Tab-separated table of N, CA and C in Angstrom:
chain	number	residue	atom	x	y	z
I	1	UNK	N	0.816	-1.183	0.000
I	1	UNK	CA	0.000	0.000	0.000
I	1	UNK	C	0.872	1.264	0.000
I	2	UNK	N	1.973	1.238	0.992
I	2	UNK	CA	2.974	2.519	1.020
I	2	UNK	C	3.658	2.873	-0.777
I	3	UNK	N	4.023	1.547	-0.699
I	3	UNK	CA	4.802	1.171	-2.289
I	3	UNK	C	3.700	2.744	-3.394
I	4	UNK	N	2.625	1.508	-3.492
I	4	UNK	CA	1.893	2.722	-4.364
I	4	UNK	C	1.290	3.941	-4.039
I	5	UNK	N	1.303	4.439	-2.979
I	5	UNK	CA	0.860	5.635	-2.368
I	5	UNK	C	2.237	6.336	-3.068
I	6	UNK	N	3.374	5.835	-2.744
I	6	UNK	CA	4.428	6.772	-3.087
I	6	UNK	C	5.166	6.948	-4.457
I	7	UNK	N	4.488	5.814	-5.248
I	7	UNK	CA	4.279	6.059	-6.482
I	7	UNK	C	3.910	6.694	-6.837
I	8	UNK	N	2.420	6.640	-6.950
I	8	UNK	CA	1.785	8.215	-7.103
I	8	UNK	C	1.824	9.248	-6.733
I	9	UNK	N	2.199	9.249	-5.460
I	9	UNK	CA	3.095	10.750	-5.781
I	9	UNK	C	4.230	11.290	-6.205
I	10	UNK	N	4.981	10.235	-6.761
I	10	UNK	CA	6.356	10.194	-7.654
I	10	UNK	C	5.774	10.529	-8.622
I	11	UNK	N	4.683	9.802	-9.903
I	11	UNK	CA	4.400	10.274	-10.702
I	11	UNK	C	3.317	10.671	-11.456
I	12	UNK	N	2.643	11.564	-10.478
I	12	UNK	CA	1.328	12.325	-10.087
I	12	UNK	C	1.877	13.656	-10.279
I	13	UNK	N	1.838	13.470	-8.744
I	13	UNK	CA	2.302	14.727	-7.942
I	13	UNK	C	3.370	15.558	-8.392
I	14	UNK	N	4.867	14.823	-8.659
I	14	UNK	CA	5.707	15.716	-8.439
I	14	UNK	C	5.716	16.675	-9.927
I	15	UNK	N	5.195	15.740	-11.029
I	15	UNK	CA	5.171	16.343	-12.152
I	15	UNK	C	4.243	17.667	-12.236
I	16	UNK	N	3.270	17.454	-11.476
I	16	UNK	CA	2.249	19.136	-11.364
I	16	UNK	C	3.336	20.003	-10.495
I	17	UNK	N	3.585	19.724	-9.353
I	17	UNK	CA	4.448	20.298	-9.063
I	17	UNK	C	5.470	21.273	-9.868
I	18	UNK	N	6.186	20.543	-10.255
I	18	UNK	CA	7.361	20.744	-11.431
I	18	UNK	C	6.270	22.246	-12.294
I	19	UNK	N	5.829	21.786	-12.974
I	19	UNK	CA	4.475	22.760	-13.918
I	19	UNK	C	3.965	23.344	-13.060
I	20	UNK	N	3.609	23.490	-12.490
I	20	UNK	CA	3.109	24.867	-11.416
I	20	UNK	C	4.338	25.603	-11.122
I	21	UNK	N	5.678	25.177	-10.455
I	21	UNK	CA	6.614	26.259	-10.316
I	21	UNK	C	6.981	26.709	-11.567
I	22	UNK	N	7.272	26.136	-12.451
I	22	UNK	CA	8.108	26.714	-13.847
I	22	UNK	C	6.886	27.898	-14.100
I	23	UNK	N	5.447	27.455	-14.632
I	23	UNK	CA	4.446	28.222	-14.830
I	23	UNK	C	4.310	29.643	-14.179
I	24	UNK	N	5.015	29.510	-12.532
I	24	UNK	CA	4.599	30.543	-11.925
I	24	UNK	C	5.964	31.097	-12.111
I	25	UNK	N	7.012	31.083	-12.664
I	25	UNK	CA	8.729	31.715	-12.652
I	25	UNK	C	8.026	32.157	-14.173
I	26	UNK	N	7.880	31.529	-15.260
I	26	UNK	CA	7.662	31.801	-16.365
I	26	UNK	C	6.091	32.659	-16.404
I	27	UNK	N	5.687	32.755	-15.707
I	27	UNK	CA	4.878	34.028	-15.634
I	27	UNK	C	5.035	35.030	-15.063
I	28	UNK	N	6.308	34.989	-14.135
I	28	UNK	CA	6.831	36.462	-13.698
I	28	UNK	C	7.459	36.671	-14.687
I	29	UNK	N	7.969	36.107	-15.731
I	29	UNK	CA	8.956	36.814	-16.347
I	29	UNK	C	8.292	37.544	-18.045
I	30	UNK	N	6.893	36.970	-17.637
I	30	UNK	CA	5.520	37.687	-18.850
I	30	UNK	C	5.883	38.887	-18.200
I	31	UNK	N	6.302	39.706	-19.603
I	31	UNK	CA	5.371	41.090	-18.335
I	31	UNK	C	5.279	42.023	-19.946
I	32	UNK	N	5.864	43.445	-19.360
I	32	UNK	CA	5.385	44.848	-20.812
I	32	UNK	C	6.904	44.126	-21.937
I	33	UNK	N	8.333	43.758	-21.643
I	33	UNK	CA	9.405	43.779	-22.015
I	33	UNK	C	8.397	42.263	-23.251
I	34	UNK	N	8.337	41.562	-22.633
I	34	UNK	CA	7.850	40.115	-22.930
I	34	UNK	C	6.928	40.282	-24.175
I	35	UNK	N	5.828	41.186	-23.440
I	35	UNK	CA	4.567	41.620	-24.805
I	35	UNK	C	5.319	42.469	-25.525
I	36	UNK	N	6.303	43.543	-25.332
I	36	UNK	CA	6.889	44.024	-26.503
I	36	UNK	C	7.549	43.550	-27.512
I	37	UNK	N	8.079	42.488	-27.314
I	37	UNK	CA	9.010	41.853	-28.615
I	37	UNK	C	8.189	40.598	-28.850
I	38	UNK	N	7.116	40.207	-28.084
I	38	UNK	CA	6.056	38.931	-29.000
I	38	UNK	C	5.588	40.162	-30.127
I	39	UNK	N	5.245	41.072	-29.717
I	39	UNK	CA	4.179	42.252	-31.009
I	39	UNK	C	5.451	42.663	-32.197
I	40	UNK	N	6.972	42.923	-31.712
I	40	UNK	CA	7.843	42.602	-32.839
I	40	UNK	C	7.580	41.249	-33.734
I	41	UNK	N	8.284	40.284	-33.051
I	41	UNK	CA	8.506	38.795	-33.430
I	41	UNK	C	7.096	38.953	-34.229
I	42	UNK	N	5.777	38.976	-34.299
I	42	UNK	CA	4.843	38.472	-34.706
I	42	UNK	C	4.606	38.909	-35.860
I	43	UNK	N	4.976	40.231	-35.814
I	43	UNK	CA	4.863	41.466	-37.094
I	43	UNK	C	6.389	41.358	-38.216
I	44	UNK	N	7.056	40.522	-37.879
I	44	UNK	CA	8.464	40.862	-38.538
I	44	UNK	C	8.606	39.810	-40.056
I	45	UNK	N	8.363	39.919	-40.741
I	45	UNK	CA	8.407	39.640	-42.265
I	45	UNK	C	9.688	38.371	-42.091
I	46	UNK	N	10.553	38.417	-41.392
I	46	UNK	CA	11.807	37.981	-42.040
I	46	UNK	C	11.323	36.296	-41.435
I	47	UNK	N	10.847	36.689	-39.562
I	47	UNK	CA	10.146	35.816	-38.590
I	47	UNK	C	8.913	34.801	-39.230
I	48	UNK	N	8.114	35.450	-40.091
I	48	UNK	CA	7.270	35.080	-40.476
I	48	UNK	C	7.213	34.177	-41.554
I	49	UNK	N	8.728	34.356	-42.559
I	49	UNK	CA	8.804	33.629	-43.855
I	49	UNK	C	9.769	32.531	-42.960
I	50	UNK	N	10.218	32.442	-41.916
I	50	UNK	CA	11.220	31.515	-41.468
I	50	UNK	C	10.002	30.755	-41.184
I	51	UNK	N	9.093	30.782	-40.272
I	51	UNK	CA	8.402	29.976	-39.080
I	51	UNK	C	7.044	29.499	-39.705
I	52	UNK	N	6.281	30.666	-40.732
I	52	UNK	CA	5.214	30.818	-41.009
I	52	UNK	C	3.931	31.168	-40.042
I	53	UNK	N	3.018	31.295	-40.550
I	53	UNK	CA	1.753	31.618	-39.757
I	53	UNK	C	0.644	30.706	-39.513
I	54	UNK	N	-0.025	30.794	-38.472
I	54	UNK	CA	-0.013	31.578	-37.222
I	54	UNK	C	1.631	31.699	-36.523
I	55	UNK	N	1.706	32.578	-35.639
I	55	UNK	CA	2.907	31.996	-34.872
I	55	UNK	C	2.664	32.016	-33.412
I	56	UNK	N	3.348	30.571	-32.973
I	56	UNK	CA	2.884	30.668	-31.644
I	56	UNK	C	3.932	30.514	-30.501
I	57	UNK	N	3.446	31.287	-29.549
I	57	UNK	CA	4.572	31.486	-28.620
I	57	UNK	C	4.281	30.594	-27.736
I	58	UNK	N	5.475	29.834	-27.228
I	58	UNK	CA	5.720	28.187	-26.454
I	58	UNK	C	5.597	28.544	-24.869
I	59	UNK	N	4.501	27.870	-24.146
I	59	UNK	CA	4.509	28.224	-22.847
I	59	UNK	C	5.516	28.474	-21.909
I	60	UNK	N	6.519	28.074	-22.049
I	60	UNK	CA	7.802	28.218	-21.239
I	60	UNK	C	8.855	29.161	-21.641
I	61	UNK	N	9.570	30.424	-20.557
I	61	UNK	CA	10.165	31.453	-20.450
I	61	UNK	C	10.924	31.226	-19.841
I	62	UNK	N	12.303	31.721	-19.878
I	62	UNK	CA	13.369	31.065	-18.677
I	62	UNK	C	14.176	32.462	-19.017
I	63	UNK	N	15.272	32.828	-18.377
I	63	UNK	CA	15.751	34.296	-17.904
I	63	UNK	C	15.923	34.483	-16.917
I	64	UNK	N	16.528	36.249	-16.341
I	64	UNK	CA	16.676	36.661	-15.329
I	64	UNK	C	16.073	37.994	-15.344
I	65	UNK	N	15.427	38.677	-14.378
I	65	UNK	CA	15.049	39.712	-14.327
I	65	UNK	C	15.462	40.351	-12.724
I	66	UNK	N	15.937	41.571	-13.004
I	66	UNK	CA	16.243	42.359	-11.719
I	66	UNK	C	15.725	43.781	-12.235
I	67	UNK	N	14.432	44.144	-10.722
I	67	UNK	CA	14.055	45.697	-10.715
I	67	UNK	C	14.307	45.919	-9.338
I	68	UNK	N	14.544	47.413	-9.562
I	68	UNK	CA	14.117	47.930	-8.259
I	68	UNK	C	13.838	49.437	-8.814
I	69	UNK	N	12.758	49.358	-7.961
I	69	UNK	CA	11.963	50.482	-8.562
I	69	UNK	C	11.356	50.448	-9.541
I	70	UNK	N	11.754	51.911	-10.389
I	70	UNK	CA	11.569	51.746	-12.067
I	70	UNK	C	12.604	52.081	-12.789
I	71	UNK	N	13.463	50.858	-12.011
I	71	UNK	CA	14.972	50.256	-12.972
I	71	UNK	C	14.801	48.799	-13.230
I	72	UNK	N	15.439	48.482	-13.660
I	72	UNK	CA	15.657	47.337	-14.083
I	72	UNK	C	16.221	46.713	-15.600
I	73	UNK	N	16.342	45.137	-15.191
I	73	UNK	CA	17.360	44.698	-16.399
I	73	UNK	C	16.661	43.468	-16.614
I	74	UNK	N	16.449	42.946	-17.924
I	74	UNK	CA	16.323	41.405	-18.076
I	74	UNK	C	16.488	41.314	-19.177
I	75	UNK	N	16.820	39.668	-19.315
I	75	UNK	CA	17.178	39.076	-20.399
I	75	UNK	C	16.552	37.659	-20.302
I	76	UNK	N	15.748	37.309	-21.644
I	76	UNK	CA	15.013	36.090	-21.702
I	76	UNK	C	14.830	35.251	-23.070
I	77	UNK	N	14.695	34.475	-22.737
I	77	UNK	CA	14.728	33.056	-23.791
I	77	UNK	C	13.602	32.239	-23.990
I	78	UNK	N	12.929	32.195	-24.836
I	78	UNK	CA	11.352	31.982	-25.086
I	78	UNK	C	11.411	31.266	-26.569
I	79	UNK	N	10.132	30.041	-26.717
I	79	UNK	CA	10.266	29.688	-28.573
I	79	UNK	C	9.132	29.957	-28.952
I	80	UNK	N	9.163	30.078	-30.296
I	80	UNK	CA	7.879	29.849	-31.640
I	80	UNK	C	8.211	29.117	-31.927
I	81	UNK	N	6.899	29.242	-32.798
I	81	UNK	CA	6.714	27.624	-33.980
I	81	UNK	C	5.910	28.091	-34.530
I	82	UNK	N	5.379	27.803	-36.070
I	82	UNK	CA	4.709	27.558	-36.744
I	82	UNK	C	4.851	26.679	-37.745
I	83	UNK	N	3.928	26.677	-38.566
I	83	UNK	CA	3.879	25.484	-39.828
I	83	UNK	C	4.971	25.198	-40.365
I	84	UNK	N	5.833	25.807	-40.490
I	84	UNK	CA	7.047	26.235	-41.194
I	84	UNK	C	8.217	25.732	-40.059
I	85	UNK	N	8.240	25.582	-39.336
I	85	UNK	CA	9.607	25.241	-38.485
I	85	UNK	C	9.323	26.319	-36.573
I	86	UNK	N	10.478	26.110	-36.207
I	86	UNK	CA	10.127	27.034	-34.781
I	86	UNK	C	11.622	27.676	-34.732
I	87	UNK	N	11.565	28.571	-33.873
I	87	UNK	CA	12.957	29.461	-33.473
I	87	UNK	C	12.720	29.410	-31.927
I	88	UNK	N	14.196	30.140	-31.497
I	88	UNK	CA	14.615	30.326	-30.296
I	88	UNK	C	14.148	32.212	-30.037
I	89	UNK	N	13.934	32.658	-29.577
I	89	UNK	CA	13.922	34.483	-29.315
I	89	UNK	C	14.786	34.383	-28.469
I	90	UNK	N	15.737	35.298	-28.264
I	90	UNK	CA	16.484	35.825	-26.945
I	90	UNK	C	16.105	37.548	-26.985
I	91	UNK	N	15.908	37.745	-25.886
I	91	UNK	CA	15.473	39.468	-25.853
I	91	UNK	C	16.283	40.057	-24.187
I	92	UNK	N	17.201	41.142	-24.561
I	92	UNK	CA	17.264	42.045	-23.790
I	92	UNK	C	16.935	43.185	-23.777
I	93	UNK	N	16.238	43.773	-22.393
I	93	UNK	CA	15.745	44.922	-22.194
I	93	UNK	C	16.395	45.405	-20.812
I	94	UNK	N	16.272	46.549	-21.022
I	94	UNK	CA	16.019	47.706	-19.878
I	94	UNK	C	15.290	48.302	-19.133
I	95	UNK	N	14.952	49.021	-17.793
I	95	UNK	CA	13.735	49.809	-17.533
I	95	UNK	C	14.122	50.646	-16.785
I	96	UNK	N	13.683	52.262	-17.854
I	96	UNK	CA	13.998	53.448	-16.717
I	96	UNK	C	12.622	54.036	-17.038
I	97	UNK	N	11.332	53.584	-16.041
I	97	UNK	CA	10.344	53.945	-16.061
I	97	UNK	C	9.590	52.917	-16.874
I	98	UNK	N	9.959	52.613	-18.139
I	98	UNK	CA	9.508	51.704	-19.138
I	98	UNK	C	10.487	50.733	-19.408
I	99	UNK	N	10.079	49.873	-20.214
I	99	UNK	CA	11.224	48.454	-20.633
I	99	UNK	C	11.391	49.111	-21.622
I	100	UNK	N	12.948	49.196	-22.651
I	100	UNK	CA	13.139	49.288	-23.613
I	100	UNK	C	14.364	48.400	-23.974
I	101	UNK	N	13.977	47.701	-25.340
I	101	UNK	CA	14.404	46.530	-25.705
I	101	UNK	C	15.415	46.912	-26.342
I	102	UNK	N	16.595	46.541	-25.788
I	102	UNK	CA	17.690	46.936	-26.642
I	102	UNK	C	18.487	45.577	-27.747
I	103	UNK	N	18.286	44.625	-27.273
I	103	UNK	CA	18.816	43.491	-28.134
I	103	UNK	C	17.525	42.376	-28.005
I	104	UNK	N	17.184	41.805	-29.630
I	104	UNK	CA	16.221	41.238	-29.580
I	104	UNK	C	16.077	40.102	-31.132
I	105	UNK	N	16.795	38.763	-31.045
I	105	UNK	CA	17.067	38.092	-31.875
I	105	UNK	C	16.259	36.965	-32.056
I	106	UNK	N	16.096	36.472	-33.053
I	106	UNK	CA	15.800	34.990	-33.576
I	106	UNK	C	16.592	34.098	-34.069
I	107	UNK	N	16.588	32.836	-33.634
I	107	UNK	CA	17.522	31.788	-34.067
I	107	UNK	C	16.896	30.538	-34.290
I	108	UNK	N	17.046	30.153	-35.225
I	108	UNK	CA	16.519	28.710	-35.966
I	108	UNK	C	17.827	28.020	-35.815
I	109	UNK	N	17.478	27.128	-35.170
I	109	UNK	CA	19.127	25.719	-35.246
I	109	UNK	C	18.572	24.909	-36.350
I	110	UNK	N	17.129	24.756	-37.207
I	110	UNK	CA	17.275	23.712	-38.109
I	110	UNK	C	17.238	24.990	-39.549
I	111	UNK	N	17.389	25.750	-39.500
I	111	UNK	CA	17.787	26.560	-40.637
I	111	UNK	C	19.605	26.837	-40.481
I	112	UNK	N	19.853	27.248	-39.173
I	112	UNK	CA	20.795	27.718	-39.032
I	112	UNK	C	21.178	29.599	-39.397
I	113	UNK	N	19.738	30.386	-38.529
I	113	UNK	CA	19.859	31.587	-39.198
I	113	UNK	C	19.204	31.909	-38.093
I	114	UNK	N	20.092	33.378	-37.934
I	114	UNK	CA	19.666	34.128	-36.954
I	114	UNK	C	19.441	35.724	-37.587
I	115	UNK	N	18.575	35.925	-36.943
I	115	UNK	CA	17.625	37.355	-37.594
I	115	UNK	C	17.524	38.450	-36.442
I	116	UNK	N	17.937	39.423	-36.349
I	116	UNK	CA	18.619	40.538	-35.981
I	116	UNK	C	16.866	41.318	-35.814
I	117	UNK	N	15.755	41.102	-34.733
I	117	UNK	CA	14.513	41.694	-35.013
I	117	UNK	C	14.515	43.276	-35.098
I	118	UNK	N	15.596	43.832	-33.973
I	118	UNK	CA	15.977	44.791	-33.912
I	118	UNK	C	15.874	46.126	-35.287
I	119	UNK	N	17.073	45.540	-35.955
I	119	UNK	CA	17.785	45.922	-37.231
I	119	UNK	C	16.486	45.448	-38.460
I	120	UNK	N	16.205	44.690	-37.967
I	120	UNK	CA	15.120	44.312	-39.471
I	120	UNK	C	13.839	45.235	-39.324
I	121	UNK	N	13.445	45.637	-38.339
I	121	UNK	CA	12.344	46.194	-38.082
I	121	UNK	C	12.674	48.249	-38.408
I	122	UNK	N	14.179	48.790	-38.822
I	122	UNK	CA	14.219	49.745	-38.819
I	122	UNK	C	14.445	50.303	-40.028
C-alpha cells in the first residue's frame, strides 16, 4: 500500500508540481518587455517567412530579471513555432520607467539563421 501511495506521488504529484513552479517563474517573467518583442517577433516579415503563420509562442520562459523600482534589467529566452519550423527568441531589455528593448534576436538551429529583429524592423 505505502509502495503505491508513493508512487503516485512520484508520478502524479511531483510532475504538477514541477508545472506549477516553472508556470509561476515563467509568468513572472511575462510582463510589458515580454509583450513588446512577442508584437515585434509576430509582425516581422523575415520571422514570419522563417516559421510561417499563425505563430505561436511556447509556454515556457526562462531568464533573469532584476528591478528595483523603475529600474531594471532582463534578459530572456522563449520559442515559436509555426507550420514552417520554430525558433529560439532571446530578448534584452532595460527599464527606466519603461522596458526598452535593446537586443532582440531569432535563431533557428534547423535553418541555421539568426535574424537581428531589432535591425530588421528599422
Amino acid at each position: 500500500m505505502w509502495r503505491n501511495t508513493g508512487l503516485i506521488l512520484f508520478v502524479v504529484i511531483m510532475p504538477l508540481l514541477f508545472v506549477g513552479v516553472f508556470s509561476i517563474v515563467g509568468s513572472a517573467l511575462k510582463g510589458e518587455a515580454f509583450d513588446q518583442s512577442v508584437a515585434i517577433v509576430s509582425k516581422n516579415e523575415q520571422v514570419i517567412e522563417l516559421v510561417g503563420q499563425p505563430i505561436e509562442v511556447d509556454f515556457f520562459v526562462t531568464g533573469d530579471i532584476q528591478t528595483s523600482g523603475s529600474q531594471g534589467d532582463i534578459a530572456l529566452q522563449y520559442s515559436i513555432s509555426g507550420p514552417k519550423g520554430d525558433a529560439d527568441i532571446y530578448l534584452e531589455a532595460y527599464k527606466d520607467h519603461t522596458w526598452k528593448i535593446y537586443s532582440l534576436y531569432a535563431y533557428s538551429k534547423d535553418n541555421n539563421k539568426e535574424i537581428n529583429l531589432l535591425r530588421s524592423a528599422q
